[in-house]
XYZ file of N, CA and C in Angstrom:
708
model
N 0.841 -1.197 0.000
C 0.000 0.000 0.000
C 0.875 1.245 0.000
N 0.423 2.369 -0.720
C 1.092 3.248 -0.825
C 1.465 4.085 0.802
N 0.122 4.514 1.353
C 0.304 4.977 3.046
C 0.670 4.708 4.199
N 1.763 3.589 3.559
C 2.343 2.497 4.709
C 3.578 2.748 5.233
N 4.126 4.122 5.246
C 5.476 4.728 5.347
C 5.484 4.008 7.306
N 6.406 3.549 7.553
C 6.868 3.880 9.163
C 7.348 5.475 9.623
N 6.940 5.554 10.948
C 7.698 6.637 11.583
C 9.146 6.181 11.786
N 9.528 7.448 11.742
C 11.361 7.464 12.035
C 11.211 6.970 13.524
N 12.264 5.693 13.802
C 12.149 5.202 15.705
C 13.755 5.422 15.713
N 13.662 6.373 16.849
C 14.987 6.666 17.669
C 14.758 6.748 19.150
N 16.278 5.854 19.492
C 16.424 6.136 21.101
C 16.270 7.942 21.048
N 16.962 8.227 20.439
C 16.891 9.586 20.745
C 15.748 10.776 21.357
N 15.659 11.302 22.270
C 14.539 12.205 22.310
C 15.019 13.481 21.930
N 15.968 14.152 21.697
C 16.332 15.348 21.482
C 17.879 15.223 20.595
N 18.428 16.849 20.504
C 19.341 16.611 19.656
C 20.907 15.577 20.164
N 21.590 15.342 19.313
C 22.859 13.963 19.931
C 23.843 15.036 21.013
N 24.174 14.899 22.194
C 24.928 14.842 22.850
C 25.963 15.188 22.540
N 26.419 14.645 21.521
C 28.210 14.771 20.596
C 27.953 15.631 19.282
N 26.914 16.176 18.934
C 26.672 17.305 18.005
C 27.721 18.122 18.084
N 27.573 18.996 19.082
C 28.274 19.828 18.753
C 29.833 19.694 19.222
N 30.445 18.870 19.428
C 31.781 18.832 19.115
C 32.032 17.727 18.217
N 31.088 17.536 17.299
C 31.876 16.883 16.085
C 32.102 17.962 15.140
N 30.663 19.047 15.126
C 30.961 20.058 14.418
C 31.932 20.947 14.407
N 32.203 20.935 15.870
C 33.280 21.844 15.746
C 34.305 21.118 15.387
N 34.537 20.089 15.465
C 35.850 19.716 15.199
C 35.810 19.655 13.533
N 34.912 19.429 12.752
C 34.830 19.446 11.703
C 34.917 20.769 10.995
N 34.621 21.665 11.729
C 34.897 23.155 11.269
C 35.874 23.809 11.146
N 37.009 23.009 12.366
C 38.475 23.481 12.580
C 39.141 22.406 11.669
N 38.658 21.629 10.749
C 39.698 20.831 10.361
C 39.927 20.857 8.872
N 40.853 20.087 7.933
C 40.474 20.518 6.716
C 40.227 19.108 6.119
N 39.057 19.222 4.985
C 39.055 17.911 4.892
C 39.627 17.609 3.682
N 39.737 16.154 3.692
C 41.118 16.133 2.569
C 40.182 14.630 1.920
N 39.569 14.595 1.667
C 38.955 13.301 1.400
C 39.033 13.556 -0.833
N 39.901 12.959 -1.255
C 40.195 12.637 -2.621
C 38.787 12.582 -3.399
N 38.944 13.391 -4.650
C 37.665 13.357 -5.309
C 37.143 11.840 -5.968
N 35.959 11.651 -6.173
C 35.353 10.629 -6.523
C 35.940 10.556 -8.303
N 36.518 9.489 -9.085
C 37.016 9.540 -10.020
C 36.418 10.199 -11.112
N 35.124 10.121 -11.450
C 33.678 10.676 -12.173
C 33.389 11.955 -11.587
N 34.095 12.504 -10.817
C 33.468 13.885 -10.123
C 33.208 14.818 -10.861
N 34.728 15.061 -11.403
C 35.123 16.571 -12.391
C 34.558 16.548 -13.763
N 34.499 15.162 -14.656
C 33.409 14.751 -15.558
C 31.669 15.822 -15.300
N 31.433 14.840 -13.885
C 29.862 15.143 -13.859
C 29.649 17.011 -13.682
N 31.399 17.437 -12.527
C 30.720 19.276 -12.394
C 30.789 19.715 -13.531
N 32.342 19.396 -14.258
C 31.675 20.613 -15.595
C 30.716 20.260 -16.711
N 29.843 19.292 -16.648
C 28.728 19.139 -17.423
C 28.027 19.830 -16.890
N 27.470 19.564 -15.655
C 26.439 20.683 -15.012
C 26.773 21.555 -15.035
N 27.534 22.222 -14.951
C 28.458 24.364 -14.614
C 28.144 24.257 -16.183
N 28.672 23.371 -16.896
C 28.641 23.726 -18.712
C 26.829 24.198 -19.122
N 26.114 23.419 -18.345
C 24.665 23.329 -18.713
C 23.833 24.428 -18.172
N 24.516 24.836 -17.131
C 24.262 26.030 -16.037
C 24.791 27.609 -16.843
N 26.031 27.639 -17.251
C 26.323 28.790 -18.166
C 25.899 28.662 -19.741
N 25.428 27.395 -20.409
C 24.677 27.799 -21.214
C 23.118 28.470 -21.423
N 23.057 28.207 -20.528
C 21.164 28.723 -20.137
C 21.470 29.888 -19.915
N 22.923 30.403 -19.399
C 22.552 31.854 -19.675
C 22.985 32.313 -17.961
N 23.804 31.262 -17.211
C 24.182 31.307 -15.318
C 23.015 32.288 -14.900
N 21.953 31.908 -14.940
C 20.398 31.883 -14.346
C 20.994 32.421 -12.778
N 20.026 32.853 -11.790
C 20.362 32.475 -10.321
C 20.600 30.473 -10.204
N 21.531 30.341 -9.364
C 21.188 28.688 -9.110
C 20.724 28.389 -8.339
N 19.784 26.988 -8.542
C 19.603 26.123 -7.420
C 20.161 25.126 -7.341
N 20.685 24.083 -6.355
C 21.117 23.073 -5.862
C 20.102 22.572 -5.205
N 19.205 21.072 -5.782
C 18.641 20.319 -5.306
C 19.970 19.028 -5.389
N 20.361 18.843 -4.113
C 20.856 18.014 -3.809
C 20.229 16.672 -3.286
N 20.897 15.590 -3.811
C 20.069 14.320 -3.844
C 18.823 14.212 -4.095
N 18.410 14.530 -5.458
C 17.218 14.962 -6.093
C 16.767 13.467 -6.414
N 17.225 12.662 -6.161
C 16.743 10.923 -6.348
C 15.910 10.785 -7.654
N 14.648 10.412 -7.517
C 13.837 10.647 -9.104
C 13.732 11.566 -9.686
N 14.153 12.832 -9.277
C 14.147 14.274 -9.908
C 12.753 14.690 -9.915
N 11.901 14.551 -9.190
C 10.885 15.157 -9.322
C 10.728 16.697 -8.537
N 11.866 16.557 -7.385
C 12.211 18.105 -7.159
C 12.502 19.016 -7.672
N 13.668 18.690 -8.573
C 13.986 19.549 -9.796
C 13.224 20.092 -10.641
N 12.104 18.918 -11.010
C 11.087 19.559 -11.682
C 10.405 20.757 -11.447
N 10.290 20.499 -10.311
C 9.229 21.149 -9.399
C 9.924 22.237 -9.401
N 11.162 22.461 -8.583
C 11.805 23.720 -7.996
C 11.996 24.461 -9.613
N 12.096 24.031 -11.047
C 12.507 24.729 -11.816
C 11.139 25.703 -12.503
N 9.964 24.449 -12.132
C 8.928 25.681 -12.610
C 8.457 26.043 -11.789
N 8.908 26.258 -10.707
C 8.411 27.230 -9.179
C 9.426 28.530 -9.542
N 10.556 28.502 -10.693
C 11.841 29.756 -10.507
C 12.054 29.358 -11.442
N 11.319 30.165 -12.854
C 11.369 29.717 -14.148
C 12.480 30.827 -14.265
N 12.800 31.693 -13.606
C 14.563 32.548 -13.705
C 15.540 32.450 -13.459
N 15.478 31.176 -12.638
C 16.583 30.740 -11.758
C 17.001 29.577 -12.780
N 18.274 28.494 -12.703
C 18.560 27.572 -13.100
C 18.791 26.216 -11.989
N 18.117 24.972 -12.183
C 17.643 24.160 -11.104
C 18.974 22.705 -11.760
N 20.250 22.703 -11.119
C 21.461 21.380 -11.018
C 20.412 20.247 -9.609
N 19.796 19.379 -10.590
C 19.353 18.382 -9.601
C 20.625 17.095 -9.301
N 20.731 16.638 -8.056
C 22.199 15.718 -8.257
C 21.915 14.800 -7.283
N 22.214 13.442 -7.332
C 21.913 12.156 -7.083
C 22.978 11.379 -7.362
N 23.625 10.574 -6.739
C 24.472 9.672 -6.797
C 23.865 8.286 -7.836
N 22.857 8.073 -7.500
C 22.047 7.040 -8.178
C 21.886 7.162 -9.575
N 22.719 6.916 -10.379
C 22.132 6.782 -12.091
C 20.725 6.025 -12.506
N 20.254 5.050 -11.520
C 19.311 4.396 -12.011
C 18.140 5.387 -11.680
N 18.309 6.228 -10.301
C 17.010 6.972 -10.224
C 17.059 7.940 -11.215
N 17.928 8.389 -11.195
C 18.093 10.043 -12.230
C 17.144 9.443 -13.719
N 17.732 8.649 -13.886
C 17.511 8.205 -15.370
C 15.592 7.002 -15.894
N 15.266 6.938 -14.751
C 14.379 6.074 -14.342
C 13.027 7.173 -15.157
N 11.804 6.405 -15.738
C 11.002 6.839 -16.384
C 10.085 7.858 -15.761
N 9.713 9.073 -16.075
C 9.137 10.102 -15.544
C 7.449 10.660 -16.440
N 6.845 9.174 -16.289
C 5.848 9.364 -16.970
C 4.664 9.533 -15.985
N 5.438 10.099 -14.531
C 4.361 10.813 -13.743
C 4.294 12.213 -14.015
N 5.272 13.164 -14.943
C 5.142 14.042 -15.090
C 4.558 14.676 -15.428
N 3.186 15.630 -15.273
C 2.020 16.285 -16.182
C 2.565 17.197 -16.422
N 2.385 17.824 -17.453
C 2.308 18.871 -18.710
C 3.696 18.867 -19.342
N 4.455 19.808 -19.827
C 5.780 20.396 -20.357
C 6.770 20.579 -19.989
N 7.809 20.184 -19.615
C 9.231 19.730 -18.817
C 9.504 21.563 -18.992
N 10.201 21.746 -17.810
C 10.614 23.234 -17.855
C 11.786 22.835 -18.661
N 12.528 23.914 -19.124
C 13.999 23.793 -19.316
C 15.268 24.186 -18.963
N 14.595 24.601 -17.814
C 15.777 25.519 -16.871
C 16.416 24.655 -16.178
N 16.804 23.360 -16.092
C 17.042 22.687 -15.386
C 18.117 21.288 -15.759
N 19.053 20.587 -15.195
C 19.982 19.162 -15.592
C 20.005 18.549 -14.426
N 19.689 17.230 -15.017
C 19.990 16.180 -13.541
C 21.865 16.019 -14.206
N 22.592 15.574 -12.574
C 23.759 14.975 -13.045
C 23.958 13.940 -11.725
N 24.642 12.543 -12.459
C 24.914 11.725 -11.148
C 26.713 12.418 -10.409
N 26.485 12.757 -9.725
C 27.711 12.879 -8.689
C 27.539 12.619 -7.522
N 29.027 12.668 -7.009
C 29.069 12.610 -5.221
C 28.617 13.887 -4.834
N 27.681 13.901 -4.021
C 27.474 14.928 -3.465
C 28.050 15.855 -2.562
N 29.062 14.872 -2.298
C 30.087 15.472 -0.986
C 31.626 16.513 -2.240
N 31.400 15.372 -3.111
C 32.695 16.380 -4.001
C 31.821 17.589 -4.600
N 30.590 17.337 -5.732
C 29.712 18.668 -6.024
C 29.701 19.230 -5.280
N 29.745 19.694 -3.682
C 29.393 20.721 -2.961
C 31.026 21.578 -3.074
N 32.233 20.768 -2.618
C 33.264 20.883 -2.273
C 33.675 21.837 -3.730
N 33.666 20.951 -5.390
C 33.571 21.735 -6.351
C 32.971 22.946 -6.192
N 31.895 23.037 -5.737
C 31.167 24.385 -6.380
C 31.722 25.595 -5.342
N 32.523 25.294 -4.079
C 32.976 26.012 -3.208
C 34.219 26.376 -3.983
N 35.128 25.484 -4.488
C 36.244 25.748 -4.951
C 36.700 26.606 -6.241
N 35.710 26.400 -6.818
C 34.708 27.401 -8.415
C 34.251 28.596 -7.421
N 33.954 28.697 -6.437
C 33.447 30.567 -6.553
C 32.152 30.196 -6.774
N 31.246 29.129 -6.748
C 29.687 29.388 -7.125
C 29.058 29.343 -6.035
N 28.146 30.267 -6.082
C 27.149 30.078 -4.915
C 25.963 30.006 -5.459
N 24.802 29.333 -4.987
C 23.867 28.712 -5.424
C 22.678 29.960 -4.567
N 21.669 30.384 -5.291
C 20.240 31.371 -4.774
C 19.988 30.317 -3.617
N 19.624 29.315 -4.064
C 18.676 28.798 -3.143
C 19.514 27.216 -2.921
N 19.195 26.440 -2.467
C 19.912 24.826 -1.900
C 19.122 24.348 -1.070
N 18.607 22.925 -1.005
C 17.249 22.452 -0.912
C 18.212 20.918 -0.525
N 17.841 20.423 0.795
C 18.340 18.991 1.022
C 16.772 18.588 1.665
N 16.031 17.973 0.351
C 14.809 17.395 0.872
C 14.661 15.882 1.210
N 14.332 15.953 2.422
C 14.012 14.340 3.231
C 14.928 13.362 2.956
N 16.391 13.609 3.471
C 17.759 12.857 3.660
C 17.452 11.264 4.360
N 18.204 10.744 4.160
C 18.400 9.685 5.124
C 18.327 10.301 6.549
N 17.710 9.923 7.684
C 18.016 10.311 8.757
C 18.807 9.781 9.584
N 19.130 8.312 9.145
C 20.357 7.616 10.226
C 20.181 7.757 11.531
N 18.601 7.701 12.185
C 18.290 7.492 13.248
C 18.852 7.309 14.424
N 19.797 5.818 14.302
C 20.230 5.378 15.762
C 21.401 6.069 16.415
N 21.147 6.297 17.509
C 22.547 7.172 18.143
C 23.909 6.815 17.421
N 24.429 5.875 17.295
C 25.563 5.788 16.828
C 25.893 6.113 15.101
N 24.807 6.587 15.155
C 24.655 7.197 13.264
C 25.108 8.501 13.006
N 24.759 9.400 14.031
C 24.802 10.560 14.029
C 25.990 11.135 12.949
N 27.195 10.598 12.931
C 28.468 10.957 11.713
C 27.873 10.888 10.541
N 26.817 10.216 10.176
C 26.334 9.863 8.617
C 24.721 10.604 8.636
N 24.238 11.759 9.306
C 23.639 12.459 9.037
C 24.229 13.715 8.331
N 23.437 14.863 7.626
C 24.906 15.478 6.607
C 25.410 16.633 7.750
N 24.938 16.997 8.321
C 24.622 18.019 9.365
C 25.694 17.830 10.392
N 26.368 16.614 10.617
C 27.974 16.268 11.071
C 28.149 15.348 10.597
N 28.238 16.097 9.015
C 29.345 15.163 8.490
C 30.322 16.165 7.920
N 31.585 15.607 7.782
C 32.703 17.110 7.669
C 33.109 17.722 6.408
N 31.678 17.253 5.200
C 31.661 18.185 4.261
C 30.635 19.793 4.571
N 29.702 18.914 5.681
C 29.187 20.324 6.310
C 29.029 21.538 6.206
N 30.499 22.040 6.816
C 31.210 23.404 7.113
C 30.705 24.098 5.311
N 31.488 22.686 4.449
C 31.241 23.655 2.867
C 30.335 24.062 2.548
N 29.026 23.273 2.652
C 27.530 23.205 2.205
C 27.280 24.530 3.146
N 27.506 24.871 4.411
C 26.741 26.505 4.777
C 27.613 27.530 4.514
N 28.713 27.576 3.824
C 29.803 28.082 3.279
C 29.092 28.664 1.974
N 28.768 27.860 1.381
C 28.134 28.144 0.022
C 27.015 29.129 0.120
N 26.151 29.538 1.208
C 25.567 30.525 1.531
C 24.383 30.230 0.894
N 23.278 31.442 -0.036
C 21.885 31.343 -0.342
C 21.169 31.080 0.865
N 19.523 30.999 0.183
C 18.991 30.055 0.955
C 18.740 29.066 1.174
N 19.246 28.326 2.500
C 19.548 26.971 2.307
C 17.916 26.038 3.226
N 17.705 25.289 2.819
C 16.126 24.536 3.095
C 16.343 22.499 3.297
N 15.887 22.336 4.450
C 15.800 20.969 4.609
C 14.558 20.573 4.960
N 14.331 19.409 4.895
C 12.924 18.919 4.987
C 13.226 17.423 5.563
N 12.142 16.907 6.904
C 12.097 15.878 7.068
C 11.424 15.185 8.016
N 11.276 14.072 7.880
C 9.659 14.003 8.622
C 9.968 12.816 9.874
N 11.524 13.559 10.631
C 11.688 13.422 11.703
C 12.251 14.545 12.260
N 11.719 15.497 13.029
C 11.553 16.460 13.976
C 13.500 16.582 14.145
N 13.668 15.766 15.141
C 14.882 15.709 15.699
C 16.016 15.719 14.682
N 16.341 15.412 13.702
C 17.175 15.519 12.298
C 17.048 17.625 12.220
N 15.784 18.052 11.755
C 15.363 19.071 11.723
C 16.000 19.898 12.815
N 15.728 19.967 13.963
C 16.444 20.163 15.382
C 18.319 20.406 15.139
N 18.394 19.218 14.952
C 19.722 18.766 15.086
C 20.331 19.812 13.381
N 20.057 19.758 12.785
C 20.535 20.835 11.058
C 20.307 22.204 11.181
N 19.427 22.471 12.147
C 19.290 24.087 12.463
C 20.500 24.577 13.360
N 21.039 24.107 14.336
C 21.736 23.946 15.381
C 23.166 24.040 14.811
N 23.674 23.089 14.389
C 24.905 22.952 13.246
C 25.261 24.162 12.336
N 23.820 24.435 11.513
C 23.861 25.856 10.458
C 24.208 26.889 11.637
N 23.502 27.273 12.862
C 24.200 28.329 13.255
C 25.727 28.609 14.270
N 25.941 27.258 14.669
C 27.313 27.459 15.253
C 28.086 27.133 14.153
N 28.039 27.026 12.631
C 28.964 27.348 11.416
C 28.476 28.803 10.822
N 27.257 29.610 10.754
C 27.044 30.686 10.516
C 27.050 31.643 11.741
N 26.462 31.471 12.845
C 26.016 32.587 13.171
C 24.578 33.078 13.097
N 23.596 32.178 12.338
C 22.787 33.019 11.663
C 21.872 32.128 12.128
N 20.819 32.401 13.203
C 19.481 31.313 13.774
C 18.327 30.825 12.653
N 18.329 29.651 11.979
C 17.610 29.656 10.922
C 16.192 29.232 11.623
N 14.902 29.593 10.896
C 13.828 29.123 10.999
C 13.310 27.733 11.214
N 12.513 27.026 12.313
C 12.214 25.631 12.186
C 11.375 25.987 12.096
N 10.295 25.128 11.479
C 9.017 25.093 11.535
C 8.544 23.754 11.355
N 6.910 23.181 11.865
C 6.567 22.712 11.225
C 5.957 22.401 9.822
N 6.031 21.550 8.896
C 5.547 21.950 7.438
C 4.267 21.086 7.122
N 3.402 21.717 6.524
C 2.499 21.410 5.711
C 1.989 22.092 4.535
N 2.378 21.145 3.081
C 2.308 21.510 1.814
C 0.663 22.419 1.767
N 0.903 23.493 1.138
C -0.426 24.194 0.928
C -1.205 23.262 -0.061
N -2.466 23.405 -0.021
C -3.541 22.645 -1.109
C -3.351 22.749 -2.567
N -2.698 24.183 -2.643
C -2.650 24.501 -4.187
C -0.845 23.891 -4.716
N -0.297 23.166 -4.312
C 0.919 23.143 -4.432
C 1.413 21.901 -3.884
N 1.923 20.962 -4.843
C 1.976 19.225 -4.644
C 3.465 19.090 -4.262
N 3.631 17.806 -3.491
C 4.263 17.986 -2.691
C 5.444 17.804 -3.434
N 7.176 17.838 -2.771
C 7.960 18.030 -3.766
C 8.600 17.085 -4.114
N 8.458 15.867 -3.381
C 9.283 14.744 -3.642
C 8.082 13.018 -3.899
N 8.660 12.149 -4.065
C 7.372 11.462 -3.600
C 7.790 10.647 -2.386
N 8.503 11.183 -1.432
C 8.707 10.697 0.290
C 7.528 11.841 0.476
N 7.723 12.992 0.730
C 6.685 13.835 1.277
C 5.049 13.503 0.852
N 5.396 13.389 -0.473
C 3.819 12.490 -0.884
C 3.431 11.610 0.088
N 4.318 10.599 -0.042
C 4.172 9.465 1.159
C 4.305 9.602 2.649
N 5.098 10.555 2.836
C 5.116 10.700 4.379
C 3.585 10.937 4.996
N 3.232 12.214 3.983
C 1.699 13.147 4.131
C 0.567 12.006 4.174
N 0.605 10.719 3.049
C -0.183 10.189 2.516
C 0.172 9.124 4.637
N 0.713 9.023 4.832
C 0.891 7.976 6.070
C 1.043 8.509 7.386
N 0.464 10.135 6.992
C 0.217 11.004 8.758
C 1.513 10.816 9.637
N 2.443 11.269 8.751
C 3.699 12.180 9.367
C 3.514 13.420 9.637
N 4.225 13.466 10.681
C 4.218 15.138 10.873
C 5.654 15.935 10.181
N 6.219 16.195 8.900
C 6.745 16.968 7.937
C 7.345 18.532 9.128
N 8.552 18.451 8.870
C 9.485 19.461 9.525
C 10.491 19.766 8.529
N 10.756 21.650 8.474
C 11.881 22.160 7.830
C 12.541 23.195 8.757
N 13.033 23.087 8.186
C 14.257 24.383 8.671
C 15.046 25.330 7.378
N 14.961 26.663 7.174
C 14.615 27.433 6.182
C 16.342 28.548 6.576
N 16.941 29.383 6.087
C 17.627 30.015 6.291
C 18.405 30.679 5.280
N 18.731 32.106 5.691
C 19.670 32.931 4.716
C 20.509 33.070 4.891
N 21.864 32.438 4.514
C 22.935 32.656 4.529
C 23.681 33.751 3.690
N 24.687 34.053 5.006
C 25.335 35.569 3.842
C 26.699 34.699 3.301
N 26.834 35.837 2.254
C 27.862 34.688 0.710
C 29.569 34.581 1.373
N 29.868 35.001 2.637
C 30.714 34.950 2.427
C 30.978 34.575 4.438
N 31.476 33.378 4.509
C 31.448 32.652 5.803
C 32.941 32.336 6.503
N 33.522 32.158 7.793
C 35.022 31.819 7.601
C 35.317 30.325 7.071
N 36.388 30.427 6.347
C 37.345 29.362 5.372
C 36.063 27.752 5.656
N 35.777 27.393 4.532
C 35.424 26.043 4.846
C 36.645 24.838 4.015
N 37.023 23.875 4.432
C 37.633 22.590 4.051
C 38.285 22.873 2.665
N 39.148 22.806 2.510
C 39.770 22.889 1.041
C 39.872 21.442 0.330
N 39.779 21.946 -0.848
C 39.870 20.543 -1.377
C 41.547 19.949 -1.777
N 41.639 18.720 -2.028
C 43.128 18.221 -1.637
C 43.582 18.808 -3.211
């Protein structure tokens, strides 16, 4: 059945304990982690696809999985230019004959690491309008906490990159825990809220479809970052 999503189950009742000194330690450190061999292939196709349209404002839908975000976010900011990116070739590429009406064209899926695309686009000088990490893995169990992105020590780059940056997820405490992180690397207290998609406006992924469709309660955290933050991680 489609409305059969589980709730996120964590020991956890609040944010991890070791949050904030992984972050910091991840903030003071540099990370040196070697690019993925396919990396530099996949950025300058996208940057190539991005300055042919004309370097639009950007968006970064990161881990755009079936790309139906991309879709979405490109004809929500038919001025902007929408880099959807997914590690997964099979989703990117997977049939999109849920799509109604006319494909915008402001927009390229590309498969990359997401951890090198961010690191690239820091190292290029690009900063993205807007950046959208909708309904991540949450890596629930206490001892996960390193493999949520929020401490993980590409981090520091991703609020480095500035815009407005937007997460979504339909466990509270993840939400909690990414607001918290963004401001002891900015400075800058971002918005939590709870979310619920307006009537006139479908939802953006099909987890949120499903979350909504299986009476989750849907949480974001929203924020403006200014373009220019201290030093994040250099690349090797």
């Amino acid at each position: 059945m489609f409305a059969n999503s589980r709730t996120v189950v964590s020991a956890q009742t609040g944010p991890h304990d070791k949050l904030a000194a992984l972050v910091e330690r991840h903030r003071d450190a540099t990370f040196r982690k070697p690019l993925a061999a396919y990396s530099a292939a996949a950025f300058d196709a996208a940057i190539a696809a991005w300055r042919n349209a004309g370097s639009a404002p950007l968006i970064v839908d990161a881990g755009c999985g079936v790309g139906e975000s991309t879709l979405r976010l490109a004809t929500q900011f038919p001025d902007h230019f929408v880099i959807g990116i997914d590690q997964s070739e099979s989703r990117i590429v997977r049939g999109k004959d849920w799509w109604e009406g006319v494909w915008p064209e402001n927009f390229v899926w590309v498969r990359a690491d997401l951890v090198d695309f961010w690191r690239q686009l820091h190292a290029a000088g690009i900063r993205p309008a807007r950046h959208y990490l909708l309904y991540p893995n949450p890596w629930p169990k206490i001892g996960q906490l390193a493999r949520r992105w929020h401490a993980h020590a590409v981090f520091p780059t991703v609020v480095a990159l500035g815009g407005v940056l937007e997460c979504r997820s339909n466990w509270e405490t993840y939400i909690d825990e990414f607001a918290l992180a963004v401001e002891w690397l900015s400075g800058v207290r971002p918005q939590v809220e709870a979310w619920v998609p307006r009537d006139d406006i479908a939802p953006m992924t099909p987890f949120e479809r499903k979350y909504l469709a299986s009476g989750h309660g849907l949480y974001r955290c929203v924020v403006t970052l200014p373009p220019v933050l201290p030093r994040p991680p250099s690349l090797p």
